[in-house]
PDB file of N, CA and C in Angstrom:
ATOM      1  N   MET A   1       7.306  -8.083 -11.148  1.00  0.00           N
ATOM      2  CA  MET A   1       6.907  -9.232 -10.268  1.00  0.00           C
ATOM      3  C   MET A   1       5.500  -9.574 -10.323  1.00  0.00           C
ATOM      4  N   VAL A   2       5.041 -10.835 -10.256  1.00  0.00           N
ATOM      5  CA  VAL A   2       3.715 -11.275 -10.133  1.00  0.00           C
ATOM      6  C   VAL A   2       3.625 -11.964  -8.954  1.00  0.00           C
ATOM      7  N   PHE A   3       2.287 -11.837  -8.327  1.00  0.00           N
ATOM      8  CA  PHE A   3       1.881 -12.773  -7.166  1.00  0.00           C
ATOM      9  C   PHE A   3       0.440 -12.858  -7.190  1.00  0.00           C
ATOM     10  N   ILE A   4      -0.172 -13.803  -6.579  1.00  0.00           N
ATOM     11  CA  ILE A   4      -1.610 -14.239  -6.780  1.00  0.00           C
ATOM     12  C   ILE A   4      -2.203 -14.482  -5.331  1.00  0.00           C
ATOM     13  N   PRO A   5      -3.445 -14.259  -5.233  1.00  0.00           N
ATOM     14  CA  PRO A   5      -4.129 -14.604  -4.072  1.00  0.00           C
ATOM     15  C   PRO A   5      -4.234 -16.167  -3.789  1.00  0.00           C
ATOM     16  N   LYS A   6      -4.441 -16.633  -2.699  1.00  0.00           N
ATOM     17  CA  LYS A   6      -4.557 -18.022  -2.325  1.00  0.00           C
ATOM     18  C   LYS A   6      -5.403 -18.660  -3.248  1.00  0.00           C
ATOM     19  N   GLU A   7      -5.045 -19.915  -3.757  1.00  0.00           N
ATOM     20  CA  GLU A   7      -5.822 -20.810  -4.623  1.00  0.00           C
ATOM     21  C   GLU A   7      -6.157 -20.153  -5.837  1.00  0.00           C
ATOM     22  N   ARG A   8      -5.441 -19.122  -6.227  1.00  0.00           N
ATOM     23  CA  ARG A   8      -5.772 -18.207  -7.471  1.00  0.00           C
ATOM     24  C   ARG A   8      -7.314 -17.772  -7.592  1.00  0.00           C
ATOM     25  N   GLN A   9      -7.743 -17.525  -6.394  1.00  0.00           N
ATOM     26  CA  GLN A   9      -9.289 -16.930  -6.322  1.00  0.00           C
ATOM     27  C   GLN A   9      -9.362 -15.649  -7.130  1.00  0.00           C
ATOM     28  N   LYS A  10     -10.361 -15.480  -7.765  1.00  0.00           N
ATOM     29  CA  LYS A  10     -10.717 -14.145  -8.306  1.00  0.00           C
ATOM     30  C   LYS A  10     -11.153 -13.143  -7.351  1.00  0.00           C
ATOM     31  N   LEU A  11     -10.300 -12.561  -6.540  1.00  0.00           N
ATOM     32  CA  LEU A  11     -10.789 -11.754  -5.491  1.00  0.00           C
ATOM     33  C   LEU A  11     -10.499 -10.203  -5.660  1.00  0.00           C
ATOM     34  N   ILE A  12      -9.720  -9.878  -6.628  1.00  0.00           N
ATOM     35  CA  ILE A  12      -9.227  -8.596  -6.780  1.00  0.00           C
ATOM     36  C   ILE A  12     -10.074  -7.834  -7.868  1.00  0.00           C
ATOM     37  N   TYR A  13     -11.173  -7.219  -7.278  1.00  0.00           N
ATOM     38  CA  TYR A  13     -12.103  -6.504  -8.033  1.00  0.00           C
ATOM     39  C   TYR A  13     -13.012  -5.626  -7.091  1.00  0.00           C
ATOM     40  N   GLY A  14     -13.644  -4.521  -7.688  1.00  0.00           N
ATOM     41  CA  GLY A  14     -14.312  -3.723  -6.904  1.00  0.00           C
ATOM     42  C   GLY A  14     -13.577  -2.907  -5.819  1.00  0.00           C
ATOM     43  N   ALA A  15     -14.194  -2.777  -4.741  1.00  0.00           N
ATOM     44  CA  ALA A  15     -13.606  -2.222  -3.663  1.00  0.00           C
ATOM     45  C   ALA A  15     -12.263  -2.697  -3.141  1.00  0.00           C
ATOM     46  N   ILE A  16     -11.984  -3.899  -3.216  1.00  0.00           N
ATOM     47  CA  ILE A  16     -10.681  -4.525  -2.990  1.00  0.00           C
ATOM     48  C   ILE A  16      -9.721  -3.993  -3.908  1.00  0.00           C
ATOM     49  N   ARG A  17      -9.968  -4.008  -5.258  1.00  0.00           N
ATOM     50  CA  ARG A  17      -9.057  -3.686  -6.273  1.00  0.00           C
ATOM     51  C   ARG A  17      -8.687  -2.119  -6.006  1.00  0.00           C
ATOM     52  N   LYS A  18      -9.566  -1.238  -5.755  1.00  0.00           N
ATOM     53  CA  LYS A  18      -9.192   0.091  -5.669  1.00  0.00           C
ATOM     54  C   LYS A  18      -8.503   0.322  -4.361  1.00  0.00           C
ATOM     55  N   HIS A  19      -8.776  -0.408  -3.243  1.00  0.00           N
ATOM     56  CA  HIS A  19      -7.996  -0.354  -2.016  1.00  0.00           C
ATOM     57  C   HIS A  19      -6.548  -0.667  -2.178  1.00  0.00           C
ATOM     58  N   LEU A  20      -6.385  -1.858  -2.968  1.00  0.00           N
ATOM     59  CA  LEU A  20      -4.930  -2.420  -3.197  1.00  0.00           C
ATOM     60  C   LEU A  20      -4.209  -1.360  -3.967  1.00  0.00           C
ATOM     61  N   GLY A  21      -4.723  -0.845  -5.015  1.00  0.00           N
ATOM     62  CA  GLY A  21      -4.202   0.092  -5.754  1.00  0.00           C
ATOM     63  C   GLY A  21      -3.523   1.286  -4.877  1.00  0.00           C
ATOM     64  N   ILE A  22      -4.289   1.851  -4.034  1.00  0.00           N
ATOM     65  CA  ILE A  22      -3.928   2.976  -3.118  1.00  0.00           C
ATOM     66  C   ILE A  22      -2.977   2.472  -2.085  1.00  0.00           C
ATOM     67  N   THR A  23      -3.170   1.284  -1.572  1.00  0.00           N
ATOM     68  CA  THR A  23      -2.334   0.690  -0.547  1.00  0.00           C
ATOM     69  C   THR A  23      -0.805   0.296  -1.270  1.00  0.00           C
ATOM     70  N   PHE A  24      -0.838  -0.241  -2.292  1.00  0.00           N
ATOM     71  CA  PHE A  24       0.508  -0.459  -2.937  1.00  0.00           C
ATOM     72  C   PHE A  24       1.348   0.956  -3.172  1.00  0.00           C
ATOM     73  N   HIS A  25       0.584   1.926  -3.561  1.00  0.00           N
ATOM     74  CA  HIS A  25       1.308   3.217  -3.917  1.00  0.00           C
ATOM     75  C   HIS A  25       1.718   3.932  -2.662  1.00  0.00           C
ATOM     76  N   GLU A  26       1.070   3.684  -1.511  1.00  0.00           N
ATOM     77  CA  GLU A  26       1.321   4.156  -0.286  1.00  0.00           C
ATOM     78  C   GLU A  26       2.536   3.493   0.281  1.00  0.00           C
ATOM     79  N   LEU A  27       2.693   2.149   0.242  1.00  0.00           N
ATOM     80  CA  LEU A  27       3.633   1.249   0.684  1.00  0.00           C
ATOM     81  C   LEU A  27       4.907   1.389  -0.011  1.00  0.00           C
ATOM     82  N   VAL A  28       4.997   1.504  -1.266  1.00  0.00           N
ATOM     83  CA  VAL A  28       6.231   1.761  -2.027  1.00  0.00           C
ATOM     84  C   VAL A  28       6.798   3.131  -1.613  1.00  0.00           C
ATOM     85  N   GLN A  29       6.052   4.120  -1.456  1.00  0.00           N
ATOM     86  CA  GLN A  29       6.551   5.507  -1.296  1.00  0.00           C
ATOM     87  C   GLN A  29       7.319   5.380   0.116  1.00  0.00           C
ATOM     88  N   ARG A  30       6.902   4.685   1.108  1.00  0.00           N
ATOM     89  CA  ARG A  30       7.684   4.592   2.306  1.00  0.00           C
ATOM     90  C   ARG A  30       9.030   3.965   2.309  1.00  0.00           C
ATOM     91  N   LYS A  31       9.106   3.095   1.174  1.00  0.00           N
ATOM     92  CA  LYS A  31      10.475   2.419   1.028  1.00  0.00           C
ATOM     93  C   LYS A  31      11.297   2.988  -0.309  1.00  0.00           C
ATOM     94  N   ASP A  32      10.801   4.189  -0.677  1.00  0.00           N
ATOM     95  CA  ASP A  32      11.520   4.961  -1.990  1.00  0.00           C
ATOM     96  C   ASP A  32      11.610   3.871  -3.198  1.00  0.00           C
ATOM     97  N   VAL A  33      10.662   3.137  -3.350  1.00  0.00           N
ATOM     98  CA  VAL A  33      10.475   2.323  -4.567  1.00  0.00           C
ATOM     99  C   VAL A  33       9.472   3.010  -5.463  1.00  0.00           C
ATOM    100  N   ARG A  34       9.654   2.807  -6.703  1.00  0.00           N
ATOM    101  CA  ARG A  34       8.681   3.290  -7.714  1.00  0.00           C
ATOM    102  C   ARG A  34       7.974   2.286  -8.567  1.00  0.00           C
ATOM    103  N   ILE A  35       6.699   2.349  -8.653  1.00  0.00           N
ATOM    104  CA  ILE A  35       5.996   1.567  -9.579  1.00  0.00           C
ATOM    105  C   ILE A  35       5.925   2.089 -10.913  1.00  0.00           C
ATOM    106  N   GLU A  36       6.749   1.403 -11.894  1.00  0.00           N
ATOM    107  CA  GLU A  36       6.813   1.943 -13.252  1.00  0.00           C
ATOM    108  C   GLU A  36       5.454   1.645 -14.022  1.00  0.00           C
ATOM    109  N   GLU A  37       4.969   0.423 -13.718  1.00  0.00           N
ATOM    110  CA  GLU A  37       3.754   0.103 -14.315  1.00  0.00           C
ATOM    111  C   GLU A  37       3.260  -1.051 -13.396  1.00  0.00           C
ATOM    112  N   GLY A  38       1.888  -1.247 -13.426  1.00  0.00           N
ATOM    113  CA  GLY A  38       1.230  -2.147 -12.428  1.00  0.00           C
ATOM    114  C   GLY A  38      -0.181  -2.427 -13.136  1.00  0.00           C
ATOM    115  N   HIS A  39      -0.655  -3.582 -12.880  1.00  0.00           N
ATOM    116  CA  HIS A  39      -1.965  -4.204 -13.251  1.00  0.00           C
ATOM    117  C   HIS A  39      -2.531  -5.030 -12.113  1.00  0.00           C
ATOM    118  N   LEU A  40      -3.587  -4.554 -11.722  1.00  0.00           N
ATOM    119  CA  LEU A  40      -4.326  -5.586 -10.755  1.00  0.00           C
ATOM    120  C   LEU A  40      -5.435  -6.221 -11.539  1.00  0.00           C
ATOM    121  N   MET A  41      -5.204  -7.549 -11.763  1.00  0.00           N
ATOM    122  CA  MET A  41      -6.121  -8.339 -12.471  1.00  0.00           C
ATOM    123  C   MET A  41      -6.911  -9.040 -11.274  1.00  0.00           C
ATOM    124  N   LYS A  42      -7.931  -9.773 -11.799  1.00  0.00           N
ATOM    125  CA  LYS A  42      -8.860 -10.340 -10.841  1.00  0.00           C
ATOM    126  C   LYS A  42      -8.187 -11.447 -10.025  1.00  0.00           C
ATOM    127  N   ASP A  43      -7.202 -12.091 -10.749  1.00  0.00           N
ATOM    128  CA  ASP A  43      -6.600 -13.269 -10.048  1.00  0.00           C
ATOM    129  C   ASP A  43      -5.038 -13.182  -9.836  1.00  0.00           C
ATOM    130  N   HIS A  44      -4.524 -11.919 -10.126  1.00  0.00           N
ATOM    131  CA  HIS A  44      -3.126 -11.780  -9.832  1.00  0.00           C
ATOM    132  C   HIS A  44      -2.757 -10.284  -9.921  1.00  0.00           C
ATOM    133  N   VAL A  45      -1.591 -10.049  -9.407  1.00  0.00           N
ATOM    134  CA  VAL A  45      -1.006  -8.676  -9.449  1.00  0.00           C
ATOM    135  C   VAL A  45       0.305  -8.645 -10.275  1.00  0.00           C
ATOM    136  N   HIS A  46       0.431  -7.871 -11.174  1.00  0.00           N
ATOM    137  CA  HIS A  46       1.597  -7.687 -12.035  1.00  0.00           C
ATOM    138  C   HIS A  46       2.120  -6.293 -11.842  1.00  0.00           C
ATOM    139  N   MET A  47       3.461  -6.080 -11.397  1.00  0.00           N
ATOM    140  CA  MET A  47       4.090  -4.836 -11.300  1.00  0.00           C
ATOM    141  C   MET A  47       5.465  -4.981 -11.798  1.00  0.00           C
ATOM    142  N   CYS A  48       5.862  -3.705 -12.435  1.00  0.00           N
ATOM    143  CA  CYS A  48       7.236  -3.387 -12.853  1.00  0.00           C
ATOM    144  C   CYS A  48       7.570  -2.343 -11.956  1.00  0.00           C
ATOM    145  N   ILE A  49       8.589  -2.628 -11.082  1.00  0.00           N
ATOM    146  CA  ILE A  49       8.879  -1.655  -9.957  1.00  0.00           C
ATOM    147  C   ILE A  49      10.540  -1.390 -10.030  1.00  0.00           C
ATOM    148  N   ASN A  50      10.725  -0.298  -9.550  1.00  0.00           N
ATOM    149  CA  ASN A  50      12.154   0.227  -9.565  1.00  0.00           C
ATOM    150  C   ASN A  50      12.520   0.127  -7.959  1.00  0.00           C
ATOM    151  N   VAL A  51      13.470  -0.802  -7.797  1.00  0.00           N
ATOM    152  CA  VAL A  51      13.856  -1.038  -6.330  1.00  0.00           C
ATOM    153  C   VAL A  51      15.353  -0.512  -6.163  1.00  0.00           C
ATOM    154  N   PRO A  52      15.537   0.374  -5.171  1.00  0.00           N
ATOM    155  CA  PRO A  52      16.902   0.939  -4.793  1.00  0.00           C
ATOM    156  C   PRO A  52      17.708  -0.307  -4.385  1.00  0.00           C
ATOM    157  N   PRO A  53      19.157  -0.155  -4.726  1.00  0.00           N
ATOM    158  CA  PRO A  53      19.938  -1.185  -4.298  1.00  0.00           C
ATOM    159  C   PRO A  53      20.042  -1.666  -2.952  1.00  0.00           C
ATOM    160  N   LYS A  54      19.585  -0.732  -1.908  1.00  0.00           N
ATOM    161  CA  LYS A  54      19.761  -0.992  -0.520  1.00  0.00           C
ATOM    162  C   LYS A  54      18.751  -2.088  -0.091  1.00  0.00           C
ATOM    163  N   TYR A  55      17.655  -2.390  -0.934  1.00  0.00           N
ATOM    164  CA  TYR A  55      16.639  -3.430  -0.703  1.00  0.00           C
ATOM    165  C   TYR A  55      16.903  -4.538  -1.692  1.00  0.00           C
ATOM    166  N   SER A  56      16.472  -5.760  -1.174  1.00  0.00           N
ATOM    167  CA  SER A  56      16.377  -6.933  -1.984  1.00  0.00           C
ATOM    168  C   SER A  56      14.885  -6.993  -2.554  1.00  0.00           C
ATOM    169  N   VAL A  57      14.832  -7.678  -3.741  1.00  0.00           N
ATOM    170  CA  VAL A  57      13.526  -7.816  -4.175  1.00  0.00           C
ATOM    171  C   VAL A  57      12.553  -8.581  -3.301  1.00  0.00           C
ATOM    172  N   LEU A  58      13.063  -9.705  -2.737  1.00  0.00           N
ATOM    173  CA  LEU A  58      12.473 -10.563  -1.619  1.00  0.00           C
ATOM    174  C   LEU A  58      11.886  -9.631  -0.387  1.00  0.00           C
ATOM    175  N   ASN A  59      12.697  -8.778  -0.042  1.00  0.00           N
ATOM    176  CA  ASN A  59      12.334  -7.776   0.974  1.00  0.00           C
ATOM    177  C   ASN A  59      11.143  -6.848   0.606  1.00  0.00           C
ATOM    178  N   ILE A  60      11.164  -6.256  -0.584  1.00  0.00           N
ATOM    179  CA  ILE A  60      10.067  -5.500  -0.999  1.00  0.00           C
ATOM    180  C   ILE A  60       8.826  -6.334  -1.355  1.00  0.00           C
ATOM    181  N   VAL A  61       9.026  -7.468  -1.872  1.00  0.00           N
ATOM    182  CA  VAL A  61       7.775  -8.306  -2.049  1.00  0.00           C
ATOM    183  C   VAL A  61       7.061  -8.766  -0.902  1.00  0.00           C
ATOM    184  N   GLY A  62       7.901  -9.207   0.200  1.00  0.00           N
ATOM    185  CA  GLY A  62       7.217  -9.583   1.364  1.00  0.00           C
ATOM    186  C   GLY A  62       6.654  -8.557   2.082  1.00  0.00           C
ATOM    187  N   TYR A  63       7.309  -7.310   1.989  1.00  0.00           N
ATOM    188  CA  TYR A  63       6.596  -6.170   2.651  1.00  0.00           C
ATOM    189  C   TYR A  63       5.268  -5.743   1.927  1.00  0.00           C
ATOM    190  N   LEU A  64       5.304  -5.721   0.663  1.00  0.00           N
ATOM    191  CA  LEU A  64       4.018  -5.420  -0.022  1.00  0.00           C
ATOM    192  C   LEU A  64       3.030  -6.484   0.176  1.00  0.00           C
ATOM    193  N   LYS A  65       3.309  -7.688   0.187  1.00  0.00           N
ATOM    194  CA  LYS A  65       2.254  -8.855   0.398  1.00  0.00           C
ATOM    195  C   LYS A  65       1.783  -8.765   1.945  1.00  0.00           C
ATOM    196  N   GLY A  66       2.726  -8.630   2.642  1.00  0.00           N
ATOM    197  CA  GLY A  66       2.218  -8.613   4.254  1.00  0.00           C
ATOM    198  C   GLY A  66       1.472  -7.566   4.633  1.00  0.00           C
ATOM    199  N   LYS A  67       1.971  -6.362   4.348  1.00  0.00           N
ATOM    200  CA  LYS A  67       1.139  -5.103   4.675  1.00  0.00           C
ATOM    201  C   LYS A  67      -0.136  -4.983   4.021  1.00  0.00           C
ATOM    202  N   SER A  68      -0.190  -5.446   2.663  1.00  0.00           N
ATOM    203  CA  SER A  68      -1.628  -5.339   1.941  1.00  0.00           C
ATOM    204  C   SER A  68      -2.463  -6.391   2.520  1.00  0.00           C
ATOM    205  N   ALA A  69      -2.033  -7.645   2.963  1.00  0.00           N
ATOM    206  CA  ALA A  69      -2.799  -8.578   3.568  1.00  0.00           C
ATOM    207  C   ALA A  69      -3.496  -8.172   4.835  1.00  0.00           C
ATOM    208  N   ILE A  70      -2.661  -7.511   5.611  1.00  0.00           N
ATOM    209  CA  ILE A  70      -3.083  -7.007   6.945  1.00  0.00           C
ATOM    210  C   ILE A  70      -4.195  -5.952   6.496  1.00  0.00           C
ATOM    211  N   SER A  71      -3.986  -5.030   5.619  1.00  0.00           N
ATOM    212  CA  SER A  71      -4.871  -4.037   5.270  1.00  0.00           C
ATOM    213  C   SER A  71      -6.364  -4.539   4.783  1.00  0.00           C
ATOM    214  N   ILE A  72      -6.128  -5.601   3.967  1.00  0.00           N
ATOM    215  CA  ILE A  72      -7.339  -6.306   3.446  1.00  0.00           C
ATOM    216  C   ILE A  72      -8.007  -6.800   4.695  1.00  0.00           C
ATOM    217  N   ALA A  73      -7.365  -7.485   5.631  1.00  0.00           N
ATOM    218  CA  ALA A  73      -8.047  -8.267   6.753  1.00  0.00           C
ATOM    219  C   ALA A  73      -8.753  -7.170   7.619  1.00  0.00           C
ATOM    220  N   LYS A  74      -8.010  -6.133   7.906  1.00  0.00           N
ATOM    221  CA  LYS A  74      -8.548  -4.982   8.649  1.00  0.00           C
ATOM    222  C   LYS A  74      -9.938  -4.280   8.110  1.00  0.00           C
ATOM    223  N   ASN A  75      -9.773  -3.958   6.731  1.00  0.00           N
ATOM    224  CA  ASN A  75     -10.796  -3.314   6.041  1.00  0.00           C
ATOM    225  C   ASN A  75     -11.849  -4.051   5.476  1.00  0.00           C
ATOM    226  N   PHE A  76     -11.762  -5.315   5.112  1.00  0.00           N
ATOM    227  CA  PHE A  76     -12.698  -6.045   4.493  1.00  0.00           C
ATOM    228  C   PHE A  76     -13.114  -7.337   5.170  1.00  0.00           C
ATOM    229  N   ARG A  77     -12.375  -7.668   6.059  1.00  0.00           N
ATOM    230  CA  ARG A  77     -12.753  -9.024   6.877  1.00  0.00           C
ATOM    231  C   ARG A  77     -13.038  -8.732   8.284  1.00  0.00           C
ATOM    232  N   ALA A  78     -13.256  -7.374   8.618  1.00  0.00           N
ATOM    233  CA  ALA A  78     -13.618  -7.021  10.020  1.00  0.00           C
ATOM    234  C   ALA A  78     -12.692  -7.428  11.064  1.00  0.00           C
ATOM    235  N   ARG A  79     -11.430  -7.582  10.767  1.00  0.00           N
ATOM    236  CA  ARG A  79     -10.399  -7.950  11.785  1.00  0.00           C
ATOM    237  C   ARG A  79      -9.639  -6.618  12.299  1.00  0.00           C
ATOM    238  N   GLN A  80      -9.640  -6.466  13.645  1.00  0.00           N
ATOM    239  CA  GLN A  80      -9.019  -5.237  14.011  1.00  0.00           C
ATOM    240  C   GLN A  80      -7.663  -5.630  14.627  1.00  0.00           C
ATOM    241  N   ARG A  81      -7.496  -6.864  15.156  1.00  0.00           N
ATOM    242  CA  ARG A  81      -6.179  -7.298  15.770  1.00  0.00           C
ATOM    243  C   ARG A  81      -5.893  -8.760  15.553  1.00  0.00           C
ATOM    244  N   ASN A  82      -4.824  -9.190  15.996  1.00  0.00           N
ATOM    245  CA  ASN A  82      -4.592 -10.584  15.849  1.00  0.00           C
ATOM    246  C   ASN A  82      -4.489 -10.927  14.356  1.00  0.00           C
ATOM    247  N   PHE A  83      -3.554 -10.539  13.562  1.00  0.00           N
ATOM    248  CA  PHE A  83      -3.561 -10.714  12.272  1.00  0.00           C
ATOM    249  C   PHE A  83      -2.641 -12.011  11.969  1.00  0.00           C
ATOM    250  N   ASN A  84      -2.208 -12.670  12.932  1.00  0.00           N
ATOM    251  CA  ASN A  84      -1.452 -13.948  12.608  1.00  0.00           C
ATOM    252  C   ASN A  84      -2.420 -14.941  11.995  1.00  0.00           C
ATOM    253  N   GLY A  85      -1.920 -15.509  10.973  1.00  0.00           N
ATOM    254  CA  GLY A  85      -2.780 -16.603  10.205  1.00  0.00           C
ATOM    255  C   GLY A  85      -3.530 -15.910   9.253  1.00  0.00           C
ATOM    256  N   GLU A  86      -3.539 -14.619   8.911  1.00  0.00           N
ATOM    257  CA  GLU A  86      -4.335 -13.933   7.791  1.00  0.00           C
ATOM    258  C   GLU A  86      -3.542 -14.243   6.765  1.00  0.00           C
ATOM    259  N   HIS A  87      -4.065 -15.024   5.734  1.00  0.00           N
ATOM    260  CA  HIS A  87      -3.330 -15.280   4.394  1.00  0.00           C
ATOM    261  C   HIS A  87      -4.253 -14.910   3.186  1.00  0.00           C
ATOM    262  N   PHE A  88      -3.708 -13.875   2.550  1.00  0.00           N
ATOM    263  CA  PHE A  88      -4.579 -13.496   1.196  1.00  0.00           C
ATOM    264  C   PHE A  88      -3.701 -13.842   0.122  1.00  0.00           C
ATOM    265  N   TRP A  89      -2.369 -13.946   0.213  1.00  0.00           N
ATOM    266  CA  TRP A  89      -1.625 -14.187  -0.817  1.00  0.00           C
ATOM    267  C   TRP A  89      -0.890 -15.581  -0.779  1.00  0.00           C
ATOM    268  N   ILE A  90      -0.525 -16.237  -1.842  1.00  0.00           N
ATOM    269  CA  ILE A  90       0.158 -17.437  -1.915  1.00  0.00           C
ATOM    270  C   ILE A  90       1.685 -17.076  -1.235  1.00  0.00           C
ATOM    271  N   ARG A  91       2.249 -18.190  -0.794  1.00  0.00           N
ATOM    272  CA  ARG A  91       3.668 -17.881  -0.358  1.00  0.00           C
ATOM    273  C   ARG A  91       4.810 -17.325  -1.322  1.00  0.00           C
ATOM    274  N   GLY A  92       4.484 -17.850  -2.615  1.00  0.00           N
ATOM    275  CA  GLY A  92       5.584 -17.520  -3.424  1.00  0.00           C
ATOM    276  C   GLY A  92       5.203 -16.332  -4.432  1.00  0.00           C
ATOM    277  N   TYR A  93       6.102 -16.091  -5.225  1.00  0.00           N
ATOM    278  CA  TYR A  93       6.011 -14.899  -6.231  1.00  0.00           C
ATOM    279  C   TYR A  93       6.938 -15.172  -7.335  1.00  0.00           C
ATOM    280  N   PHE A  94       6.717 -14.394  -8.562  1.00  0.00           N
ATOM    281  CA  PHE A  94       7.709 -14.508  -9.750  1.00  0.00           C
ATOM    282  C   PHE A  94       8.310 -13.121  -9.890  1.00  0.00           C
ATOM    283  N   ALA A  95       9.597 -12.981  -9.956  1.00  0.00           N
ATOM    284  CA  ALA A  95      10.233 -11.769 -10.162  1.00  0.00           C
ATOM    285  C   ALA A  95      11.217 -11.998 -11.232  1.00  0.00           C
ATOM    286  N   SER A  96      11.508 -10.923 -11.978  1.00  0.00           N
ATOM    287  CA  SER A  96      12.507 -11.027 -13.101  1.00  0.00           C
ATOM    288  C   SER A  96      13.148  -9.510 -13.104  1.00  0.00           C
ATOM    289  N   THR A  97      14.434  -9.587 -13.349  1.00  0.00           N
ATOM    290  CA  THR A  97      15.103  -8.275 -13.419  1.00  0.00           C
ATOM    291  C   THR A  97      15.197  -7.703 -14.677  1.00  0.00           C
ATOM    292  N   VAL A  98      15.082  -6.301 -14.820  1.00  0.00           N
ATOM    293  CA  VAL A  98      15.242  -5.653 -16.043  1.00  0.00           C
ATOM    294  C   VAL A  98      16.295  -4.517 -15.957  1.00  0.00           C
ATOM    295  N   ASP A  99      17.284  -4.601 -16.957  1.00  0.00           N
ATOM    296  CA  ASP A  99      18.377  -3.827 -16.850  1.00  0.00           C
ATOM    297  C   ASP A  99      18.370  -2.844 -18.096  1.00  0.00           C
ATOM    298  N   LEU A 100      19.133  -3.221 -19.097  1.00  0.00           N
ATOM    299  CA  LEU A 100      19.157  -2.314 -20.312  1.00  0.00           C
ATOM    300  C   LEU A 100      17.953  -2.387 -21.225  1.00  0.00           C
ATOM    301  N   ASP A 101      17.139  -3.296 -21.163  1.00  0.00           N
ATOM    302  CA  ASP A 101      16.011  -3.564 -22.037  1.00  0.00           C
ATOM    303  C   ASP A 101      14.680  -3.215 -21.235  1.00  0.00           C
ATOM    304  N   GLU A 102      14.744  -2.216 -20.410  1.00  0.00           N
ATOM    305  CA  GLU A 102      13.414  -1.662 -19.686  1.00  0.00           C
ATOM    306  C   GLU A 102      12.372  -1.306 -20.706  1.00  0.00           C
ATOM    307  N   GLU A 103      12.846  -0.515 -21.746  1.00  0.00           N
ATOM    308  CA  GLU A 103      11.859  -0.054 -22.716  1.00  0.00           C
ATOM    309  C   GLU A 103      11.196  -0.999 -23.343  1.00  0.00           C
ATOM    310  N   VAL A 104      11.788  -2.156 -23.726  1.00  0.00           N
ATOM    311  CA  VAL A 104      11.302  -3.375 -24.438  1.00  0.00           C
ATOM    312  C   VAL A 104      10.311  -3.905 -23.470  1.00  0.00           C
ATOM    313  N   VAL A 105      10.703  -4.222 -22.123  1.00  0.00           N
ATOM    314  CA  VAL A 105       9.683  -4.857 -21.166  1.00  0.00           C
ATOM    315  C   VAL A 105       8.484  -4.004 -20.962  1.00  0.00           C
ATOM    316  N   LEU A 106       8.563  -2.686 -20.926  1.00  0.00           N
ATOM    317  CA  LEU A 106       7.461  -1.918 -20.747  1.00  0.00           C
ATOM    318  C   LEU A 106       6.553  -1.773 -21.994  1.00  0.00           C
ATOM    319  N   GLU A 107       7.080  -2.035 -23.146  1.00  0.00           N
ATOM    320  CA  GLU A 107       6.092  -2.099 -24.294  1.00  0.00           C
ATOM    321  C   GLU A 107       5.403  -3.286 -24.325  1.00  0.00           C
TER     322      GLU A 107
END
C-alpha cells in the first residue's frame, strides 16, 4: 500500500520519520498485522503488509493513517486534545493484493 502526506509535501524526515516507523510497528502489532517490508520516503509511505482475513485493507489503512496523524499532531504540533480537523495524510491510498507472487513483489 502507498499513501502520501497532504499536497505531497516532503514532511517525512528526521524525527517525524523515526517516530512514524515506531508508531506503524506498534499499531500493526495491535491488529495482528505484519509489515513484510516498508519504506518511509520524504513524500510517501510504501508498505507491504500481511493482513489477516478478519480485517479489510481499508480498515487497516484507515487505522494506520488516523492513529499516526493523531500521534504526529500530539508529538510534533503541540496538540494535546481536539484532534478533529487534523489532517496529515491525503484521503486516498493505493493498495494492491499479492497472492502467489509475493516473492517477486518483494524482490
